[in-house]
Coordinates of C-alpha atoms in Angstrom, one line a residue:
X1 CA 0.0 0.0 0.0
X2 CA 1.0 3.8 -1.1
X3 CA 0.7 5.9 2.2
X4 CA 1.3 9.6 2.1
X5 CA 1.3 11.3 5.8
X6 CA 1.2 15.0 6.2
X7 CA 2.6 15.5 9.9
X8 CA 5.3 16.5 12.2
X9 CA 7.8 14.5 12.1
X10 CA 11.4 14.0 14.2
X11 CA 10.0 16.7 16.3
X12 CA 9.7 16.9 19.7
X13 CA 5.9 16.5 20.3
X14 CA 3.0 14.3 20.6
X15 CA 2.1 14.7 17.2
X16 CA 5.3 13.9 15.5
X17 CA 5.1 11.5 18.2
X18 CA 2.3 9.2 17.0
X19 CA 3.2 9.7 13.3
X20 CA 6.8 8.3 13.7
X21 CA 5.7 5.3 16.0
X22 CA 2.8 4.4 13.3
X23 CA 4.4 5.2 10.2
X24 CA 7.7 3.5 10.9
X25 CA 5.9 0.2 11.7
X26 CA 4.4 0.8 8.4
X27 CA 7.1 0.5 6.7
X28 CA 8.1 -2.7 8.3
X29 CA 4.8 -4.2 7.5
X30 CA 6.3 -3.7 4.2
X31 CA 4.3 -0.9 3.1
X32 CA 5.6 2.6 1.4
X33 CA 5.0 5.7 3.5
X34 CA 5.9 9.6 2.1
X35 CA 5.7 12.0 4.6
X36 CA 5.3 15.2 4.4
X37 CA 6.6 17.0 7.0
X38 CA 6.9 21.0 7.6
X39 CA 9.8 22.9 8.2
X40 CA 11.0 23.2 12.0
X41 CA 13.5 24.8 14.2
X42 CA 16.7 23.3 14.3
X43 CA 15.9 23.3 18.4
X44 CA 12.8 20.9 17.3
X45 CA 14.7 18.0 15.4
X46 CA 15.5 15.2 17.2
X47 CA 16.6 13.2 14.5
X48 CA 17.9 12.8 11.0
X49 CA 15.0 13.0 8.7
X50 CA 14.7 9.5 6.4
X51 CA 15.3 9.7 2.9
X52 CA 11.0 9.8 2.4
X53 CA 10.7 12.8 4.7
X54 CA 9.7 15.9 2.3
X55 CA 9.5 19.4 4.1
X56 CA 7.4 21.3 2.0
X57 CA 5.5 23.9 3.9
X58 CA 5.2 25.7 7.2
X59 CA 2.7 25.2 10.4
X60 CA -0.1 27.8 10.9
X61 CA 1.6 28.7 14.3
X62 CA 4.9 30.1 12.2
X63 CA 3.2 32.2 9.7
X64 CA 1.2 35.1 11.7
X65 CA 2.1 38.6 10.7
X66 CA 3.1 36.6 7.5
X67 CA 0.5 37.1 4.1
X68 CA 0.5 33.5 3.4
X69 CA 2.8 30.2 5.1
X70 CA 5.4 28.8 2.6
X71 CA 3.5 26.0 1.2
X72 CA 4.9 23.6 -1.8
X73 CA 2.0 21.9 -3.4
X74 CA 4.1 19.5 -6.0
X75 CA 5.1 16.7 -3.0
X76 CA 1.3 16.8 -2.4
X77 CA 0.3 15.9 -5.9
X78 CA 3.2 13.8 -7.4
X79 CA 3.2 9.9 -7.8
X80 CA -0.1 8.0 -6.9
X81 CA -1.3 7.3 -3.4
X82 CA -3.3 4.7 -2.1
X83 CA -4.0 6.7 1.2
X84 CA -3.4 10.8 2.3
X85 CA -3.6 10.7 5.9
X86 CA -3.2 14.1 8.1
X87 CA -2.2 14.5 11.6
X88 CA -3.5 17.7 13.7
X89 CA -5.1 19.1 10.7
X90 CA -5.8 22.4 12.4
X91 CA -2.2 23.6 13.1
X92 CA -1.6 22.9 9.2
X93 CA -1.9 25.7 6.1
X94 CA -5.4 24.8 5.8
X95 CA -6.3 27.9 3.1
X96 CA -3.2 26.3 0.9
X97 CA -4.1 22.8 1.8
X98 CA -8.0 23.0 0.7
X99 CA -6.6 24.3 -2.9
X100 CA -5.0 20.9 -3.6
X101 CA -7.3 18.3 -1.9
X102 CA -9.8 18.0 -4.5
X103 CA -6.8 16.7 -6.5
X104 CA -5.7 14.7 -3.2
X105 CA -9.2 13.3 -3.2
X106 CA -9.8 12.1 -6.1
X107 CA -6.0 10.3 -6.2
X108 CA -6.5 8.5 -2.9
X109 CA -8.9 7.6 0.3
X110 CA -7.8 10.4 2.9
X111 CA -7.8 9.7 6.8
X112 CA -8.0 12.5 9.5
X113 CA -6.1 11.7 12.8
X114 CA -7.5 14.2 15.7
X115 CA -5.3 15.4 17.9
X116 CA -7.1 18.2 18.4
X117 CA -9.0 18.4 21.8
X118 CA -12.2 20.3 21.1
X119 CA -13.6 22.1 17.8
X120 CA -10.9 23.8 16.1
X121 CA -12.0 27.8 15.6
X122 CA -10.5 28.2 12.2
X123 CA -13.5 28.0 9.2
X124 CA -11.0 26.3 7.0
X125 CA -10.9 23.3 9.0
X126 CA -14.9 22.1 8.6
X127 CA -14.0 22.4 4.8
X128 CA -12.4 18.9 4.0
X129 CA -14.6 15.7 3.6
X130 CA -12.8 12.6 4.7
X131 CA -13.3 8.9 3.9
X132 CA -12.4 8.3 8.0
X133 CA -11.8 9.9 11.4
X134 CA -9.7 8.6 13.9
X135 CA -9.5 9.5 17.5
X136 CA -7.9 8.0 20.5
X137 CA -10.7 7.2 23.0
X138 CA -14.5 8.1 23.5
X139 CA -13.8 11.5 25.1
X140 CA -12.7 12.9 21.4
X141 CA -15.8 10.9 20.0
X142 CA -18.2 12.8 22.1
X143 CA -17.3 15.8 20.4
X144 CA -16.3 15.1 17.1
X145 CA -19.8 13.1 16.2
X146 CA -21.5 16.4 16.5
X147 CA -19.1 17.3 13.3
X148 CA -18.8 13.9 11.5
X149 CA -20.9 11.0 10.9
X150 CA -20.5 8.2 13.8
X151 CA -19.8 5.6 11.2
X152 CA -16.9 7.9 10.0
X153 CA -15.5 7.9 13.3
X154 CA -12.9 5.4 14.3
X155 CA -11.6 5.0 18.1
X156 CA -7.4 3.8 17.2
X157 CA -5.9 3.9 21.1
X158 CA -2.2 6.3 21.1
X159 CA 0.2 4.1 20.3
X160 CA 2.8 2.8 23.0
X161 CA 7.0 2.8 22.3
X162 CA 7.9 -0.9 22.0
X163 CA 9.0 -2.7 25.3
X164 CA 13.0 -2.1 25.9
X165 CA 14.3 -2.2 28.9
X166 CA 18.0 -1.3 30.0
X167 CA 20.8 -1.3 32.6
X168 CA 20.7 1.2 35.2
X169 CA 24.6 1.2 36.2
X170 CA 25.9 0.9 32.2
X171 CA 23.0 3.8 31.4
X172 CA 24.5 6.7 34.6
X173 CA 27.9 5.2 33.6
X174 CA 27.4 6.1 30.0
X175 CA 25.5 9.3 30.8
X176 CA 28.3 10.4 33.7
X177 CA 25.6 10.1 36.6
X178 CA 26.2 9.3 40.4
X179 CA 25.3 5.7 40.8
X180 CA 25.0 6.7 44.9
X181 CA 21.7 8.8 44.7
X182 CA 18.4 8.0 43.2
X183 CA 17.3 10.1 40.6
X184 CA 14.2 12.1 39.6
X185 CA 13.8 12.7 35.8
X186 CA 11.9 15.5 34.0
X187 CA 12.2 16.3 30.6
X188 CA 10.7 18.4 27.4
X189 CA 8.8 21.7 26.9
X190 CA 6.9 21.5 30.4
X191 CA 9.8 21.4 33.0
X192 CA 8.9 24.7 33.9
X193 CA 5.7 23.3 35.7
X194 CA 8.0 21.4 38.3
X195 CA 9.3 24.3 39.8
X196 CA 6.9 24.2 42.4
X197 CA 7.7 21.1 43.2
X198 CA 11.0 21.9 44.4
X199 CA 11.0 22.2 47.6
X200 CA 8.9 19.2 48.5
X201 CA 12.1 17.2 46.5
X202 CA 14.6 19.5 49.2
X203 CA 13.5 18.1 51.9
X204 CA 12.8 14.3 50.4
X205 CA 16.8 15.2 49.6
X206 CA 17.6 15.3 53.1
X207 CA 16.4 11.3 53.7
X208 CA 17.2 10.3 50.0
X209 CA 20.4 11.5 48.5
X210 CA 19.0 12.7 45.0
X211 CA 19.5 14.2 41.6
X212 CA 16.6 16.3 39.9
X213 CA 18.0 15.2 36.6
X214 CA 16.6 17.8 34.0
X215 CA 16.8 18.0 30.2
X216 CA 15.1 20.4 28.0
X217 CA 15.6 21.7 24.2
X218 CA 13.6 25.7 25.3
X219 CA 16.3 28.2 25.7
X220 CA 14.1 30.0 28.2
X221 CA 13.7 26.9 30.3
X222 CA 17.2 25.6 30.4
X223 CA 18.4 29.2 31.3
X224 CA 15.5 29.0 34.4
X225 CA 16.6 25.8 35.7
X226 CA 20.2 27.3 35.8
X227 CA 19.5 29.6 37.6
X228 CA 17.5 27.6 40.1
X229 CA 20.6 25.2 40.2
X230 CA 22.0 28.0 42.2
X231 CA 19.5 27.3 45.0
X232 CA 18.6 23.7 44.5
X233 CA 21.9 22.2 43.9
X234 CA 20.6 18.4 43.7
X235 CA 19.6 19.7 40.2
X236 CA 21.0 18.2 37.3
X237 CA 20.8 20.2 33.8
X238 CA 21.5 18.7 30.5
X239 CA 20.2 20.1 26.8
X240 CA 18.4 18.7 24.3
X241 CA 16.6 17.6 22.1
X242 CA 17.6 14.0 21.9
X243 CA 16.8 10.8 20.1
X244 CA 13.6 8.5 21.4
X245 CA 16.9 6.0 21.6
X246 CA 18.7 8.3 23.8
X247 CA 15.7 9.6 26.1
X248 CA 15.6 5.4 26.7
X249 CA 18.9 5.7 28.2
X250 CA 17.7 8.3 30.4
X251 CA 14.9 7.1 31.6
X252 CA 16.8 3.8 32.2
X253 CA 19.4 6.1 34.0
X254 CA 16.6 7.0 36.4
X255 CA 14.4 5.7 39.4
X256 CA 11.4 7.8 38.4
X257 CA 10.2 9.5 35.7
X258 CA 8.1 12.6 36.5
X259 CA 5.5 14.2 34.2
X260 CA 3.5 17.4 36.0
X261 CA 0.4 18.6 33.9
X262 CA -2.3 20.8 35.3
X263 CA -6.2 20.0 34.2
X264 CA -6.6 20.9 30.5
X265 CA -9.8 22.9 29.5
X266 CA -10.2 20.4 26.2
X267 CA -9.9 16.9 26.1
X268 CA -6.0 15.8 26.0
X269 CA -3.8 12.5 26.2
X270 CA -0.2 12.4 27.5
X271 CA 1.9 11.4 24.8
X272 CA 5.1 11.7 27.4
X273 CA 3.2 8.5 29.4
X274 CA 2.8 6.1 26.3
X275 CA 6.2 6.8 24.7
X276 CA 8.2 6.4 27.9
X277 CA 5.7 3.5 29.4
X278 CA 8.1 0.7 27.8
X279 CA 11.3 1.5 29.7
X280 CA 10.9 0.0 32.6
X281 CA 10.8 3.6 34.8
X282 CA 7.9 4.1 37.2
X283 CA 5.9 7.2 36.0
X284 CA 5.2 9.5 38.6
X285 CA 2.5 11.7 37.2
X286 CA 0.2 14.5 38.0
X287 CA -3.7 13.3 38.7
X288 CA -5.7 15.0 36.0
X289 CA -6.9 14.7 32.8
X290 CA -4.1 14.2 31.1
X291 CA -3.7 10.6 32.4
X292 CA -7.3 10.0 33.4
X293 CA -7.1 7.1 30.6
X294 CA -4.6 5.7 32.6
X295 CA -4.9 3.6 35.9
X296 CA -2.3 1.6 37.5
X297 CA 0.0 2.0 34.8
X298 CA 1.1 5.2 35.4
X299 CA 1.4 6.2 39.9
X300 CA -0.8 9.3 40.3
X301 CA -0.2 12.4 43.2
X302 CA -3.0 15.2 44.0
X303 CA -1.3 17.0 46.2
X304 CA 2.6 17.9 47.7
X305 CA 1.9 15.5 50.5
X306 CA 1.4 12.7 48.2
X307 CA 3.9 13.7 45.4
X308 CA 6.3 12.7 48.4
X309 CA 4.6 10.0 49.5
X310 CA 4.6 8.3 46.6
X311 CA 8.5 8.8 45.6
X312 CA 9.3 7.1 48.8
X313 CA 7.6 4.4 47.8
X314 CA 9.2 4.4 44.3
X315 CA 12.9 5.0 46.4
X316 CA 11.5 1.7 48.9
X317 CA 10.8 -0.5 45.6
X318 CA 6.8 -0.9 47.2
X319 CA 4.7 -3.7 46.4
X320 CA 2.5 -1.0 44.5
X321 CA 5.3 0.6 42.6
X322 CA 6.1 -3.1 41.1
X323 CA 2.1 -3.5 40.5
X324 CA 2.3 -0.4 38.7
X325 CA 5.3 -1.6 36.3
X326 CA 3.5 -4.9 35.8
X327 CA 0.3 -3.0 34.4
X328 CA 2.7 -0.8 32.2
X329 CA 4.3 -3.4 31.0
X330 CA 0.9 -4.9 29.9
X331 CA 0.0 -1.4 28.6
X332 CA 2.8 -1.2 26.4
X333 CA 2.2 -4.8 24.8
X334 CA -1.3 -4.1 24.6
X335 CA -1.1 -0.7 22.4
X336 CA 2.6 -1.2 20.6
X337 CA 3.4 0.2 17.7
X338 CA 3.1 -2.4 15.5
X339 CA -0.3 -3.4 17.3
X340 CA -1.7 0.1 16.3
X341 CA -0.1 0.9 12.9
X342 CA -2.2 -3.2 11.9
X343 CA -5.1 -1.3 12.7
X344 CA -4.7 1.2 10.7
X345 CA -3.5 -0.7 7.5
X346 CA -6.9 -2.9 8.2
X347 CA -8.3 0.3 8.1
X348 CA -6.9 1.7 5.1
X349 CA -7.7 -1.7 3.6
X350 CA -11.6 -0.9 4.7
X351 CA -11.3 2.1 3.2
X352 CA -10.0 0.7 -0.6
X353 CA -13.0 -1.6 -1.0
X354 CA -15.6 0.9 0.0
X355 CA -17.6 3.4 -2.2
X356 CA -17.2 6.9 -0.9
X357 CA -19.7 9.0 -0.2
X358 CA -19.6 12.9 -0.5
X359 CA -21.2 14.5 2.9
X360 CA -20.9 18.2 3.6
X361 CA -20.1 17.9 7.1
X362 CA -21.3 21.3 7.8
X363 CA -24.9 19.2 7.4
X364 CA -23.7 17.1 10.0
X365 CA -24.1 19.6 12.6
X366 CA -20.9 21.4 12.7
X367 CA -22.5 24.7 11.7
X368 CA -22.8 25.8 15.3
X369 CA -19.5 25.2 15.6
X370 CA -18.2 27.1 13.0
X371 CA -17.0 30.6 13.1
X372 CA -18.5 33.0 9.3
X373 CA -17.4 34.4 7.2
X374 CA -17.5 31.2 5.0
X375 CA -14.3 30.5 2.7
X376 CA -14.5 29.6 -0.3
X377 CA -14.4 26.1 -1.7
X378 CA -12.0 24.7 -3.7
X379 CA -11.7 24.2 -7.4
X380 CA -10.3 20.5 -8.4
X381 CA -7.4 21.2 -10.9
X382 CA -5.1 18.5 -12.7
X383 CA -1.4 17.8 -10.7
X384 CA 0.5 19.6 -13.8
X385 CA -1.6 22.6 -13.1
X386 CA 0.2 23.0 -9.9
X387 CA 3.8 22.1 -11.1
X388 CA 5.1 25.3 -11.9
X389 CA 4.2 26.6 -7.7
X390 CA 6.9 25.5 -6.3
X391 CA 8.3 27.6 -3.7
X392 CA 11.5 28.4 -3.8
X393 CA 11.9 28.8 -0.1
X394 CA 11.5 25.3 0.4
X395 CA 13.6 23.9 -2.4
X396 CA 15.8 21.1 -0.9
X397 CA 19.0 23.6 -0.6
X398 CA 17.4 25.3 1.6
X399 CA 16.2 23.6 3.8
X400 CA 19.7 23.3 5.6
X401 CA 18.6 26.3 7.5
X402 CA 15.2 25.3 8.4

């Protein structure tokens, strides 16, 4: 099967996330995969990009002040497709996008993945028809049948990193950590909300010898956590972004990983929880509704008092903590990779054999939803009619500076 993904991709977020952990088990399965990826801070990358990466065009988020986003519209429309699937369409050029996706349309059976946690405000979005939705759990179904039909809507679970454990002594040795003191780990673009946390982990210092061990890619934060270093000298700094590969290391490095998210307004999944889940490390997290998919899998705190309550127990190897590792463990096998990307091959495989048919979705009840004035609908054009857009902003030279 011919896949094209539009998506993040070797980024450090949840979307690029779930795109890299489904579309690289599609390729295993034997299957050819484009993505089309758009361009991203150097600060962002946390890999190499694969010979059938493309970065052809720029996120909403980058272009405002800007008259339009740098969009290149041949990757879209060359070769033949089996299957266009989009990731997070909201946060992609959607004005640019909708010019092409008659074309895309009638090439290939198109597949929305929502990451989005409510309905989106931009117009633009309510504009594409697609052959299936897919979602991660009921929550984003209860909102997203009052836009789509329900038999359009299909519940695929967030995928899980594969199970790989690791050496705690060879992983500090290699990473030059104390192998004397147990070792708190935080990482990514929310670090920042553990700062409030620290002095509960002073004074847990005190009876356990510890390191705060704390890696992050934003400028701003790393220069923060500096500075905090000052006061709080169990803290441990290191700059990223890094590999999925190393960030196992890490979390093999560590006694506990620790993930701090207040309660989201929108429905939201924690894409930290089920890429991490598979090392091994217990995952001290937050109790909102970030994890409130999650159960003994993950160990939950509401408060200070139990935040070091429950690292005590993690420190004391409890009964619970190795309960908790069990059911993560069972999590992980349960929702791999390889077990999500099958389900979405059967369902591009669905989707091949069926007949499509056209439904505004703005008949579906979305109206209510959606923001005037109305924009204007695309016209379908032939692929060659597009060749000569090509931006030269995004031809492959240079994209060296991207």
């Amino acid at each position: 099967m011919k896949i094209k993904m539009m998506s993040r991709w070797n980024a450090s977020c949840g979307v690029s996330a779930h795109a890299e952990m489904v579309g690289r088990i599609w390729r295993k399965m034997g299957h050819e995969l484009k993505v089309l990826a758009p361009l991203e801070n150097n600060l962002s990358r946390t890999e190499k990009d694969e010979p059938y990466v493309v970065r052809c065009y720029e996120l909403n988020e980058k272009w405002s002040g800007k008259e339009k986003p740098l969009f290149n519209p041949v990757p879209f429309l060359e070769d033949d497709f089996d299957v266009f699937v989009v990731q997070n369409l909201e946060m992609m050029p959607l004005q640019e996008l909708l010019e092409i996706y008659p074309v895309i349309r009638e090439k290939a059976k198109t597949v929305l993945v929502v990451h989005e946690g409510g309905p989106p405000q931009n117009p633009y979005f309510y504009k594409f028809g697609w052959d299936a939705v897919v979602c991660f759990d009921e929550r984003y179904k209860d909102w997203l049948k009052n836009i789509y039909p329900a038999q359009q809507i299909n519940i695929i679970p967030y995928p899980c990193y594969p199970l790989k454990k690791g050496d705690r002594i060879e992983a500090r040795q290699k990473l030059n950590l104390p192998l004397d003191k147990k070792i708190i780990f935080n990482y990514g673009l929310g670090v920042f909300r553990h700062i409030h946390l620290l002095p509960t982990i002073e004074r847990l210092n005190k009876k356990y010898p510890l390191v705060l061990l704390t890696l992050t890619h934003v400028e701003d934060w790393y220069d923060l956590f500096s500075a905090l270093k000052e006061r709080y000298k169990f803290i441990e700094l290191r700059k990223g972004p890094i590999s999925v590969n190393d960030l196992y290391t890490y979390l093999h490095a560590s006694d506990v990983l620790l993930i701090h998210k207040d309660h989201a307004s929108c429905v939201v999944v924690s894409s930290t929880a089920y890429l991490c889940m598979g090392a091994g490390c217990p995952l001290l997290v937050s109790d909102t509704n970030f994890f409130e998919t999650l159960n003994e899998e993950v160990i939950k705190y509401k408060n200070l008092h139990e935040l070091r309550c429950r690292l005590e127990d993690i420190f004391e190897k409890k009964t619970s903590i190795i309960n908790s590792l069990k059911a993560a463990e069972k999590c992980v096998q349960k929702y791999s990779s390889y077990e999500i990307g099958k389900k979405f091959i059967e369902l591009f495989a669905l989707l091949k054999t069926s007949v499509r048919k056209e439904v505004s979705v703005l008949d579906i009840g979305a109206s209510s939803e959606v923001p005037s004035p109305e924009p204007k609908i695309a016209v379908v054009k032939s692929p060659a009619a597009y060749s000569n857009l090509q931006n030269p902003a995004l031809d492959e030279r240079n994209l060296k500076s991207a």
